[in-house]
Short mmCIF file of C-alpha atoms in Angstrom, two decimals:
data_model
loop_
_atom_site.label_atom_id
_atom_site.label_comp_id
_atom_site.label_asym_id
_atom_site.label_seq_id
_atom_site.Cartn_x
_atom_site.Cartn_y
_atom_site.Cartn_z
CA MET N 776 -131.42 95.96 -89.46
CA LEU N 777 -128.03 96.78 -91.05
CA SER N 778 -128.17 98.19 -94.65
CA SER N 779 -125.83 96.37 -96.97
CA VAL N 780 -122.93 99.57 -96.52
CA HIS N 781 -122.15 101.56 -94.00
CA ARG N 782 -119.63 103.86 -93.04
CA LEU N 783 -118.04 103.13 -89.91
CA ALA N 784 -115.20 104.86 -88.17
CA LEU N 785 -112.58 102.39 -86.99
CA ARG N 786 -109.91 104.36 -84.13
CA THR N 787 -107.43 102.20 -82.50
CA ALA N 788 -105.09 102.78 -79.35
CA PRO N 789 -102.61 100.74 -77.79
CA GLY N 790 -104.27 98.00 -76.23
CA LEU N 791 -107.62 98.76 -77.75
CA PHE N 792 -109.36 98.29 -80.63
CA PHE N 793 -113.30 99.21 -81.14
CA ARG N 794 -115.60 99.67 -84.57
CA THR N 795 -118.70 101.86 -84.40
CA ALA N 796 -121.67 101.19 -86.38
CA LYS N 797 -125.32 102.55 -86.76
CA ILE N 798 -127.86 99.86 -85.68
CA HIS N 799 -131.14 100.43 -85.38
CA GLY N 800 -130.48 104.53 -85.92
CA GLU N 801 -128.19 104.37 -83.08
CA ARG N 802 -124.62 104.53 -82.92
CA SER N 803 -122.85 101.43 -81.24
CA VAL N 804 -119.60 100.85 -80.27
CA ILE N 805 -118.34 97.46 -80.62
CA PRO N 806 -114.61 96.00 -79.24
CA LEU N 807 -113.68 94.22 -82.61
CA ALA N 808 -112.93 90.85 -80.09
CA SER N 809 -116.81 89.94 -80.00
CA SER N 810 -116.57 90.47 -83.94
CA VAL N 811 -117.73 86.69 -84.29
CA ASN N 812 -120.71 87.01 -82.12
CA THR N 813 -122.37 89.76 -84.15
CA GLY N 814 -121.53 88.17 -87.16
CA LEU N 815 -120.77 91.19 -89.00
CA GLU N 816 -118.25 91.08 -91.94
CA ILE N 817 -115.98 94.47 -92.16
CA VAL N 818 -113.70 94.97 -94.99
CA ALA N 819 -111.79 98.16 -95.20
CA ARG N 820 -111.99 99.60 -98.73
CA GLY N 821 -108.22 99.66 -100.22
CA THR N 822 -105.43 98.15 -98.81
CA PRO N 823 -104.82 96.38 -96.55
CA ARG N 824 -108.48 95.00 -95.86
CA ALA N 825 -109.49 92.21 -93.33
CA TYR N 826 -111.84 90.20 -91.70
CA GLY N 827 -113.51 90.59 -88.09
CA HIS N 828 -110.91 91.68 -85.86
CA SER N 829 -107.40 91.21 -87.60
CA PHE N 830 -106.09 94.04 -88.75
CA PRO N 831 -102.23 94.92 -89.22
CA ARG N 832 -100.21 95.79 -86.03
CA ALA N 833 -99.49 99.49 -87.36
CA PHE N 834 -102.71 100.41 -86.77
CA ALA N 835 -102.18 100.01 -82.94
CA SER N 836 -99.85 102.59 -83.19
CA SER N 837 -102.02 106.01 -83.87
CA SER N 838 -105.59 106.96 -84.29
CA THR N 839 -106.89 105.77 -87.81
CA THR N 840 -110.17 106.10 -89.94
CA LEU N 841 -110.94 104.15 -92.54
CA ASN N 842 -114.51 103.62 -94.48
CA ALA N 843 -115.18 100.02 -94.51
CA THR N 844 -118.06 97.73 -96.03
CA VAL N 845 -120.49 95.87 -93.47
CA GLY N 846 -122.32 92.63 -94.62
CA PRO N 847 -125.41 91.78 -93.08
CA ILE N 848 -126.16 90.07 -90.45
CA ASP N 849 -126.79 86.32 -91.35
CA ARG N 850 -127.58 84.63 -87.92
CA ALA N 851 -128.58 81.71 -89.71
CA ALA N 852 -124.96 81.00 -90.91
CA ARG N 853 -123.62 82.03 -87.57
CA ASP N 854 -125.50 79.51 -86.10
CA LYS N 855 -125.17 76.36 -87.97
CA PRO N 856 -122.32 73.76 -87.06
CA HIS N 857 -119.13 74.29 -88.73
CA SER N 858 -119.04 70.41 -89.00
CA SER N 859 -121.15 67.68 -89.23
CA ILE N 860 -120.66 63.82 -89.93
CA LEU N 861 -122.54 62.76 -93.27
CA PRO N 862 -124.54 59.60 -93.30
CA ASP N 863 -121.79 57.24 -94.94
CA GLY N 864 -119.65 58.45 -92.20
CA LYS N 865 -117.26 61.15 -94.12
CA ILE N 866 -117.09 64.66 -92.52
CA ARG N 867 -118.01 67.82 -93.92
CA VAL N 868 -116.46 71.02 -92.77
CA ARG N 869 -118.29 74.34 -93.75
CA ALA N 870 -116.69 76.94 -95.56
CA PRO N 871 -116.59 80.53 -93.94
CA ASN N 872 -118.31 83.05 -95.62
CA VAL N 873 -115.17 85.06 -96.58
CA ARG N 874 -114.54 87.75 -99.01
CA ASP N 875 -110.98 87.94 -99.36
CA GLY N 876 -110.16 84.21 -99.96
CA LEU N 877 -109.59 81.64 -96.83
CA ASP N 878 -106.29 81.79 -97.05
CA LYS N 879 -105.12 84.96 -97.25
CA VAL N 880 -107.80 86.25 -94.47
CA THR N 881 -106.37 82.94 -92.02
CA GLY N 882 -102.79 83.81 -92.99
CA ARG N 883 -103.92 87.94 -91.52
CA LEU N 884 -105.49 86.22 -88.25
CA GLN N 885 -102.64 84.40 -87.52
CA ARG N 886 -99.76 87.27 -88.60
CA ASP N 887 -101.56 90.32 -87.64
CA PHE N 888 -103.33 89.47 -84.39
CA VAL N 889 -102.39 91.67 -81.71
CA GLN N 890 -104.81 91.49 -78.63
CA ARG N 891 -107.07 94.75 -78.45
CA THR N 892 -109.01 94.50 -75.33
CA PRO N 893 -107.55 93.44 -71.73
CA LEU N 894 -107.32 89.41 -70.99
CA PRO N 895 -109.00 88.24 -67.45
CA PRO N 896 -106.44 88.14 -64.67
CA SER N 897 -104.21 84.99 -65.01
CA LYS N 898 -105.91 83.49 -61.96
CA ASP N 899 -108.87 83.18 -63.86
CA TYR N 900 -108.35 80.91 -66.02
CA VAL N 901 -107.66 76.64 -66.03
CA THR N 902 -105.31 74.91 -68.63
CA LEU N 903 -107.11 72.06 -70.63
CA SER N 904 -105.38 70.03 -72.98
CA PHE N 905 -107.00 67.40 -75.48
CA TYR N 906 -106.70 65.72 -78.83
CA GLN N 907 -108.23 63.11 -81.19
CA PHE N 908 -106.54 61.37 -83.86
CA ARG N 909 -109.61 61.76 -86.65
CA PRO N 910 -109.13 61.91 -90.59
CA ILE N 911 -109.41 65.44 -91.82
CA ALA N 912 -109.24 66.49 -95.65
CA ASP N 913 -106.39 68.82 -96.50
CA GLU N 914 -108.71 71.22 -98.08
CA ASP N 915 -110.57 71.45 -94.49
CA LEU N 916 -107.59 72.53 -92.46
CA ALA N 917 -107.72 76.02 -93.14
CA LYS N 918 -111.24 76.20 -92.44
CA LEU N 919 -110.57 74.80 -89.13
CA GLN N 920 -107.50 77.20 -88.34
CA TYR N 921 -110.21 80.07 -89.39
CA TYR N 922 -113.16 79.29 -86.96
CA PHE N 923 -110.73 78.33 -84.04
CA LEU N 924 -108.93 81.80 -84.31
CA THR N 925 -111.88 83.58 -84.53
CA ASP N 926 -114.52 81.88 -82.09
CA LEU N 927 -112.12 81.28 -79.58
CA ARG N 928 -110.43 84.62 -79.56
CA ALA N 929 -114.16 85.97 -78.83
CA MET N 930 -114.13 83.92 -75.83
CA ASP N 931 -110.42 85.29 -74.53
CA VAL N 932 -109.03 81.59 -75.08
CA VAL N 933 -105.54 81.22 -75.56
CA GLY N 934 -103.26 78.47 -76.09
CA ARG N 935 -101.49 76.30 -78.53
CA ILE N 936 -103.99 74.40 -81.55
CA TYR N 937 -102.67 71.99 -83.87
CA VAL N 938 -104.24 70.71 -86.88
CA SER N 939 -103.30 68.05 -89.24
CA THR N 940 -104.88 65.47 -91.35
CA GLU N 941 -104.38 63.24 -88.77
CA GLY N 942 -106.72 65.09 -86.60
CA ILE N 943 -106.45 67.62 -83.55
CA ASN N 944 -103.99 68.54 -80.48
CA ALA N 945 -104.28 71.24 -78.48
CA GLN N 946 -103.39 73.19 -74.71
CA ILE N 947 -105.44 75.64 -74.16
CA SER N 948 -106.18 78.06 -71.09
CA CYS N 949 -109.60 79.45 -70.77
CA PRO N 950 -111.31 81.87 -68.38
CA LYS N 951 -113.13 79.82 -65.46
CA ASN N 952 -116.48 81.23 -66.28
CA ARG N 953 -116.29 80.08 -69.91
CA VAL N 954 -115.13 76.50 -69.66
CA ASP N 955 -118.98 75.30 -70.17
CA ALA N 956 -119.52 77.85 -72.90
CA PHE N 957 -116.51 76.33 -74.44
CA LYS N 958 -117.41 72.37 -73.85
CA ALA N 959 -120.86 73.58 -75.23
CA TYR N 960 -119.18 75.36 -78.16
CA TYR N 961 -117.13 71.99 -79.49
CA ALA N 962 -120.54 70.13 -78.42
CA ARG N 963 -122.47 71.80 -81.25
CA HIS N 964 -119.87 73.07 -83.79
CA TRP N 965 -117.41 70.06 -83.92
CA PRO N 966 -119.14 66.66 -83.44
CA ILE N 967 -116.55 65.70 -85.86
CA PHE N 968 -114.35 65.40 -83.07
CA ASP N 969 -116.63 62.93 -80.69
CA LYS N 970 -113.86 61.29 -78.72
CA ILE N 971 -112.20 64.27 -77.35
CA ARG N 972 -111.46 64.21 -73.41
CA PHE N 973 -110.99 67.45 -71.64
CA ASN N 974 -107.78 66.84 -69.57
CA PRO N 975 -107.46 69.99 -66.66
CA ALA N 976 -104.37 70.66 -65.16
CA MET N 977 -103.65 70.35 -61.72
CA SER N 978 -102.83 74.26 -61.06
CA GLU N 979 -105.14 77.28 -62.40
CA GLY N 980 -103.84 80.05 -64.20
CA ARG N 981 -102.78 81.06 -67.71
CA ALA N 982 -100.28 78.80 -69.27
CA PHE N 983 -100.09 80.92 -72.55
CA LYS N 984 -99.98 84.82 -73.84
CA LYS N 985 -102.10 84.42 -77.07
CA LEU N 986 -103.80 81.93 -79.18
CA HIS N 987 -102.03 80.15 -81.97
CA VAL N 988 -103.52 77.53 -84.38
CA ARG N 989 -101.19 75.71 -86.67
CA VAL N 990 -101.33 73.45 -89.57
CA LYS N 991 -99.05 70.69 -89.14
CA ASP N 992 -97.69 67.65 -91.42
CA GLN N 993 -98.22 65.49 -88.01
CA LEU N 994 -99.67 66.03 -84.79
CA VAL N 995 -96.63 64.54 -83.18
CA THR N 996 -93.80 64.00 -85.85
CA ASP N 997 -92.16 60.56 -85.27
CA GLY N 998 -91.52 60.35 -89.15
CA ILE N 999 -93.45 57.14 -89.87
CA ASP N 1000 -95.69 56.90 -92.57
CA ASN N 1001 -99.55 56.57 -91.46
CA SER N 1002 -100.24 54.16 -94.15
CA THR N 1003 -97.56 51.31 -92.85
CA PHE N 1004 -99.77 50.90 -89.50
CA ASP N 1005 -103.40 51.11 -88.40
CA LEU N 1006 -103.56 54.43 -86.15
CA SER N 1007 -107.13 53.55 -85.37
CA ASN N 1008 -105.83 50.25 -83.41
CA GLU N 1009 -105.25 52.18 -80.53
CA PRO N 1010 -103.58 50.73 -77.20
CA THR N 1011 -105.91 49.64 -74.29
CA TYR N 1012 -106.71 53.12 -71.72
CA LEU N 1013 -106.32 52.79 -68.22
CA THR N 1014 -107.90 55.57 -66.17
CA PRO N 1015 -105.38 56.74 -63.51
CA GLU N 1016 -107.21 54.82 -60.71
CA GLU N 1017 -107.03 51.65 -63.01
CA TRP N 1018 -103.04 52.34 -63.61
CA HIS N 1019 -102.29 53.15 -60.07
CA LYS N 1020 -103.88 49.93 -58.93
CA GLU N 1021 -102.40 47.45 -61.58
CA LEU N 1022 -99.16 48.89 -61.26
CA ASP N 1023 -98.97 49.09 -57.53
CA SER N 1024 -100.05 45.37 -57.29
CA LEU N 1025 -97.44 43.91 -59.60
CA SER N 1026 -94.74 41.69 -57.99
CA GLN N 1027 -91.99 42.22 -60.62
CA PRO N 1028 -91.06 45.85 -62.18
CA PRO N 1029 -92.93 45.93 -65.73
CA ILE N 1030 -92.04 47.14 -69.11
CA LEU N 1031 -93.10 50.73 -68.60
CA ILE N 1032 -91.83 53.09 -70.99
CA ASP N 1033 -91.83 56.61 -70.73
CA MET N 1034 -92.52 58.47 -73.96
CA ARG N 1035 -91.34 61.83 -73.11
CA ASN N 1036 -88.18 63.25 -73.72
CA HIS N 1037 -85.05 63.10 -71.52
CA TYR N 1038 -85.24 66.48 -70.16
CA GLU N 1039 -89.09 65.74 -69.35
CA SER N 1040 -88.25 62.91 -67.11
CA ALA N 1041 -85.48 64.37 -65.46
CA ILE N 1042 -87.47 66.14 -63.02
CA GLY N 1043 -90.26 63.38 -62.54
CA HIS N 1044 -91.22 59.64 -63.30
CA PHE N 1045 -93.06 56.74 -62.22
CA GLU N 1046 -91.09 54.11 -60.38
CA ASN N 1047 -89.35 51.33 -62.22
CA SER N 1048 -89.77 53.19 -65.32
CA ILE N 1049 -87.53 52.98 -68.53
CA ARG N 1050 -86.56 56.43 -69.61
CA PRO N 1051 -84.90 56.33 -72.97
CA ASP N 1052 -81.95 59.29 -73.13
CA VAL N 1053 -83.93 61.04 -76.14
CA THR N 1054 -84.55 64.60 -77.54
CA THR N 1055 -87.37 64.17 -80.10
CA PHE N 1056 -90.32 61.91 -80.12
CA ARG N 1057 -88.87 60.25 -83.24
CA GLU N 1058 -85.79 58.86 -81.51
CA ASN N 1059 -88.32 57.87 -78.44
CA VAL N 1060 -90.15 55.73 -80.80
CA ASP N 1061 -87.00 53.97 -82.31
CA ALA N 1062 -86.10 53.43 -78.61
CA MET N 1063 -89.35 51.76 -77.83
CA LEU N 1064 -88.98 49.49 -80.55
CA ASP N 1065 -85.60 48.25 -79.29
CA ILE N 1066 -87.29 47.92 -75.85
CA CYS N 1067 -90.06 46.01 -77.12
CA LYS N 1068 -88.41 43.75 -79.44
CA GLY N 1069 -89.57 40.02 -79.00
CA LYS N 1070 -91.62 40.98 -76.10
CA GLU N 1071 -94.68 40.56 -78.38
CA ASP N 1072 -96.62 37.99 -75.59
CA GLN N 1073 -95.64 40.60 -72.54
CA ASP N 1074 -97.55 43.39 -71.25
CA ILE N 1075 -96.59 46.82 -72.51
CA TYR N 1076 -97.45 49.73 -70.00
CA MET N 1077 -96.42 53.53 -71.72
CA TYR N 1078 -97.43 56.97 -70.35
CA CYS N 1079 -96.51 60.49 -71.61
CA THR N 1080 -97.38 63.95 -70.58
CA GLY N 1081 -101.46 64.11 -72.14
CA GLY N 1082 -101.39 60.80 -73.75
CA ILE N 1083 -101.24 61.64 -77.36
CA ARG N 1084 -97.70 60.29 -78.14
CA CYS N 1085 -98.73 57.01 -76.42
CA THR N 1086 -101.78 56.91 -78.98
CA ARG N 1087 -99.76 56.69 -81.73
CA SER N 1088 -97.02 54.78 -80.41
CA GLY N 1089 -99.20 52.14 -79.17
CA ALA N 1090 -101.35 52.18 -82.30
CA LEU N 1091 -97.65 51.32 -84.01
CA LEU N 1092 -96.80 48.37 -81.52
CA LYS N 1093 -100.39 46.96 -81.80
CA SER N 1094 -99.83 46.86 -85.67
CA LYS N 1095 -96.61 44.81 -85.27
CA GLY N 1096 -98.32 42.16 -83.60
CA PHE N 1097 -98.18 43.20 -79.45
CA LYS N 1098 -100.90 41.50 -77.70
CA SER N 1099 -101.18 43.59 -74.81
CA VAL N 1100 -100.33 47.48 -75.01
CA LYS N 1101 -101.58 49.52 -72.37
CA MET N 1102 -101.09 53.15 -71.74
CA LEU N 1103 -102.36 55.92 -69.12
CA GLN N 1104 -105.40 57.55 -70.22
CA GLY N 1105 -104.58 61.46 -69.69
CA GLY N 1106 -101.20 60.90 -69.02
CA VAL N 1107 -99.40 62.04 -66.23
CA THR N 1108 -101.40 65.36 -66.13
CA ALA N 1109 -104.55 62.99 -65.65
CA TYR N 1110 -102.55 61.21 -62.74
CA GLY N 1111 -101.41 64.01 -61.17
CA ARG N 1112 -105.02 65.40 -60.62
CA TYR N 1113 -105.91 61.93 -59.38
CA ILE N 1114 -103.49 61.84 -56.68
CA GLN N 1115 -104.54 65.56 -55.84
CA GLU N 1116 -108.20 64.25 -55.37
CA GLN N 1117 -107.12 61.16 -53.47
CA ARG N 1118 -105.12 63.73 -51.12
CA ALA N 1119 -108.08 65.70 -50.83
CA LEU N 1120 -110.58 62.87 -50.13
CA ALA N 1121 -108.12 61.44 -47.88
CA LEU N 1122 -107.78 64.91 -45.30
CA GLY N 1123 -111.43 64.90 -45.22
CA SER N 1124 -112.09 61.60 -43.72
CA ARG N 1125 -109.03 61.33 -41.97
CA ARG N 1126 -108.04 58.21 -43.86
CA ASN N 1127 -104.38 57.22 -44.72
CA ASP N 1128 -102.86 59.38 -47.89
CA ILE N 1129 -102.87 57.52 -51.07
CA LYS N 1130 -99.20 57.01 -52.23
CA SER N 1131 -98.04 58.14 -55.64
CA ILE N 1132 -95.95 55.76 -57.66
CA TYR N 1133 -95.07 59.06 -59.88
CA LYS N 1134 -92.28 61.11 -58.26
CA GLY N 1135 -91.22 64.76 -58.87
CA LYS N 1136 -92.63 67.01 -60.98
CA ASN N 1137 -94.88 66.80 -64.46
CA PHE N 1138 -93.16 68.71 -67.16
CA THR N 1139 -95.24 71.02 -69.20
CA PHE N 1140 -94.91 73.02 -72.67
CA ASP N 1141 -95.94 75.91 -71.77
CA LYS N 1142 -94.81 79.46 -69.33
CA ARG N 1143 -94.84 76.75 -66.36
CA LEU N 1144 -92.37 74.31 -67.18
CA GLY N 1145 -93.90 72.01 -64.84
CA GLU N 1146 -96.27 71.32 -61.87
CA PRO N 1147 -95.42 69.36 -58.87
CA ILE N 1148 -97.22 65.97 -58.08
CA THR N 1149 -94.93 65.14 -55.34
CA ASP N 1150 -92.30 67.10 -53.16
CA ASP N 1151 -89.66 64.82 -54.37
CA VAL N 1152 -87.04 66.64 -56.13
CA LEU N 1153 -85.18 64.32 -58.45
CA ALA N 1154 -82.89 67.14 -60.14
CA LYS N 1155 -80.09 69.44 -60.02
CA CYS N 1156 -79.22 72.87 -61.03
CA HIS N 1157 -77.19 72.86 -64.08
CA THR N 1158 -74.96 75.62 -62.55
CA CYS N 1159 -74.28 74.88 -59.12
CA GLY N 1160 -75.76 71.22 -58.36
CA THR N 1161 -78.17 72.26 -55.67
CA PRO N 1162 -81.00 70.20 -55.56
CA CYS N 1163 -83.69 71.93 -57.80
CA ASP N 1164 -86.31 70.94 -60.43
CA SER N 1165 -87.07 74.28 -61.71
CA TYR N 1166 -86.71 75.24 -65.30
CA CYS N 1167 -86.05 78.10 -67.16
CA ASN N 1168 -85.02 79.58 -70.65
CA CYS N 1169 -81.94 81.90 -70.95
CA SER N 1170 -83.34 84.96 -71.06
CA ASN N 1171 -81.39 85.71 -74.15
CA MET N 1172 -83.57 84.63 -76.54
CA ALA N 1173 -80.69 84.00 -79.20
CA CYS N 1174 -79.25 81.50 -76.72
CA ASN N 1175 -82.75 80.06 -74.98
CA LEU N 1176 -80.87 77.34 -73.57
CA LEU N 1177 -83.36 75.32 -71.54
CA MET N 1178 -81.95 74.65 -68.00
CA ILE N 1179 -82.38 73.60 -64.42
CA SER N 1180 -81.63 76.82 -62.43
CA CYS N 1181 -81.74 77.67 -58.91
CA PRO N 1182 -83.01 80.93 -57.22
CA THR N 1183 -79.67 81.83 -56.51
CA CYS N 1184 -78.17 81.19 -59.99
CA ARG N 1185 -80.99 82.74 -61.75
CA GLU N 1186 -80.59 85.86 -59.80
CA LYS N 1187 -77.07 86.05 -59.99
CA HIS N 1188 -76.96 85.57 -63.54
CA GLU N 1189 -79.59 87.99 -64.67
CA GLY N 1190 -81.72 84.96 -65.57
CA THR N 1191 -79.32 83.55 -68.25
CA CYS N 1192 -77.52 80.49 -68.53
CA GLY N 1193 -74.40 82.18 -67.08
CA SER N 1194 -72.18 82.99 -70.04
CA SER N 1195 -70.71 86.37 -69.84
CA SER N 1196 -72.14 87.48 -73.34
CA CYS N 1197 -75.82 86.60 -72.22
CA VAL N 1198 -75.55 88.26 -68.92
CA ASP N 1199 -73.49 91.35 -70.96
CA MET N 1200 -76.63 91.59 -73.20
CA VAL N 1201 -79.50 91.32 -70.86
CA LYS N 1202 -77.75 94.18 -68.94
CA GLU N 1203 -77.45 96.37 -71.52
CA LEU N 1204 -80.79 96.10 -72.63
CA LYS N 1205 -82.08 96.58 -69.03
CA VAL N 1206 -80.29 99.79 -69.16
CA LYS N 1207 -81.90 100.91 -72.58
CA GLN N 1208 -85.43 100.06 -71.02
CA LYS N 1209 -84.78 102.55 -68.18
CA GLN N 1210 -84.82 105.12 -70.91
CA ILE N 1211 -87.87 104.24 -72.04
CA LYS N 1212 -91.51 105.17 -70.36
CA GLN N 1213 -92.33 102.55 -68.02
CA ASP N 1214 -96.12 102.62 -69.50
CA HIS N 1215 -94.73 102.15 -73.26
CA PRO N 1216 -96.29 99.14 -74.40
CA GLY N 1217 -93.29 97.91 -75.91
CA LEU N 1218 -91.63 97.04 -72.88
CA ILE N 1219 -94.62 94.31 -72.12
CA GLY N 1220 -92.89 91.18 -72.28
CA MET N 1221 -89.69 92.56 -73.57
CA LYS N 1222 -86.37 90.31 -73.73
CA ALA N 1223 -83.25 90.25 -75.36
CA ARG N 1224 -83.90 89.12 -78.94
CA LEU N 1225 -81.28 90.01 -81.29
CA GLY N 1226 -82.76 88.62 -84.71
CA ILE N 1227 -80.04 86.34 -85.63
CA LYS N 1228 -79.57 82.67 -85.82
CA PRO N 1229 -79.98 80.93 -82.53
CA PHE N 1230 -76.54 80.14 -80.69
CA TYR N 1231 -77.83 76.36 -80.50
CA GLU N 1232 -79.74 74.24 -82.65
CA HIS N 1233 -82.98 72.16 -80.69
CA ARG N 1234 -80.86 69.22 -79.84
CA LEU N 1235 -78.18 71.44 -78.14
CA ARG N 1236 -80.40 73.77 -76.42
CA VAL N 1237 -82.53 71.27 -74.17
CA ARG N 1238 -78.88 69.73 -73.18
CA PRO N 1239 -77.69 72.19 -71.10
CA SER N 1240 -74.53 69.86 -69.16
CA THR N 1241 -73.23 69.53 -72.95
CA VAL N 1242 -73.17 73.20 -73.75
CA LEU N 1243 -71.86 74.25 -70.16
CA GLU N 1244 -68.99 71.49 -70.35
CA GLY N 1245 -68.00 72.54 -73.79
CA ARG N 1246 -67.64 76.02 -72.23
CA LYS N 1247 -65.82 75.44 -69.56
CA ASN N 1248 -63.52 72.98 -71.75
CA LYS N 1249 -63.60 76.11 -74.45
CA ILE N 1250 -64.92 73.51 -76.97
CA GLN N 1251 -67.90 73.71 -79.36
CA PRO N 1252 -70.67 71.47 -77.93
CA ARG N 1253 -71.44 68.81 -80.23
CA LEU N 1254 -73.86 65.58 -80.01
#
């Protein structure tokens, strides 16, 4: 067994971080990414201090030796579920055993994490999304944040997880060989999220670079006070198969609302859907209320990417007296996978292929920026007008304009939006990159970052047509 105090030699090199310790009289070398599994608590003597594998970035650039205090392995505490549901229905999240204060430690995990061990190849990942509205005490949010950061990083999980007093919303990429372990982890440690459905993406591959866990005021921001409606009064969930059959059998176009933003629906949508020209979810909720006004007795259908926006919007409508509100369970992501599976079955049985009532791509909020459901191309390149549905961000991060760009324009303009300032800046950066050794870690993911205020606010960064028209006419674009 470990004694209460050991001297550890902690040495770092670019991209790797190991710790060494005497266990049962023998020296062992352990990657810090596995610290959550061993239960060892490492606290450096002096400043800075850290828990687990969260150490300052400065240590990654040179070899460093520290003295550290190691707490004994507490296997009982490690194996105990992180959360539980009490007999009265209330939930409890167990406080982690940290020495430095939970907020401080979690803050360092957020700020200082550098991937110390290589991730599995991108092709060996699958992407999952999941959410659940479940009241959580404000004081428990930092605990959730800490557990997710430490536990999931040890599984090489990457992605974005948002927690709030409303519940959880997540999009993550997990190694294929650890998906079962990931689901088992959730079942064991998070019984408070008992209604979560894991929603796989259509395509495989790692969609994120690292793991972020954020605490938010609202899981999806609409500015509506939760006390004004019943969030548990959820709409009727239709499986992708039920959704397809019901909409496909209607003789008249239904009230079918696309609860996504304009740039999402631009590259793909359901037939006969109402697609509000909005930039934020808050604007879409206002548009939904206008569309549904006076139609309390009619069937209302709605869909979004993964379902969370419709769960909230549907609860709002039902709380206002709407009798029949139906949503696509799992969103467009689940429907796309349903169509994919039906095509595979048709190919194997030589029966007629199912006809998708969704056309085009499903926009995704990750590096893919979309996955195709059908071959229909519904949009055009914002620069030259060629039929195209591939989104990209201007490679000048100070511009970061989200636009549809064809391969020809992307190559011609160095991956930028086409403005002379952005093109010149990226060309200058490429010249500087050639002067740096190719194996320098700073080249990984290097882009044109200026460290200044972005050129455009969010509402304009997702309206490339407005920005490009303003440049053409030499006027400042406004909304």
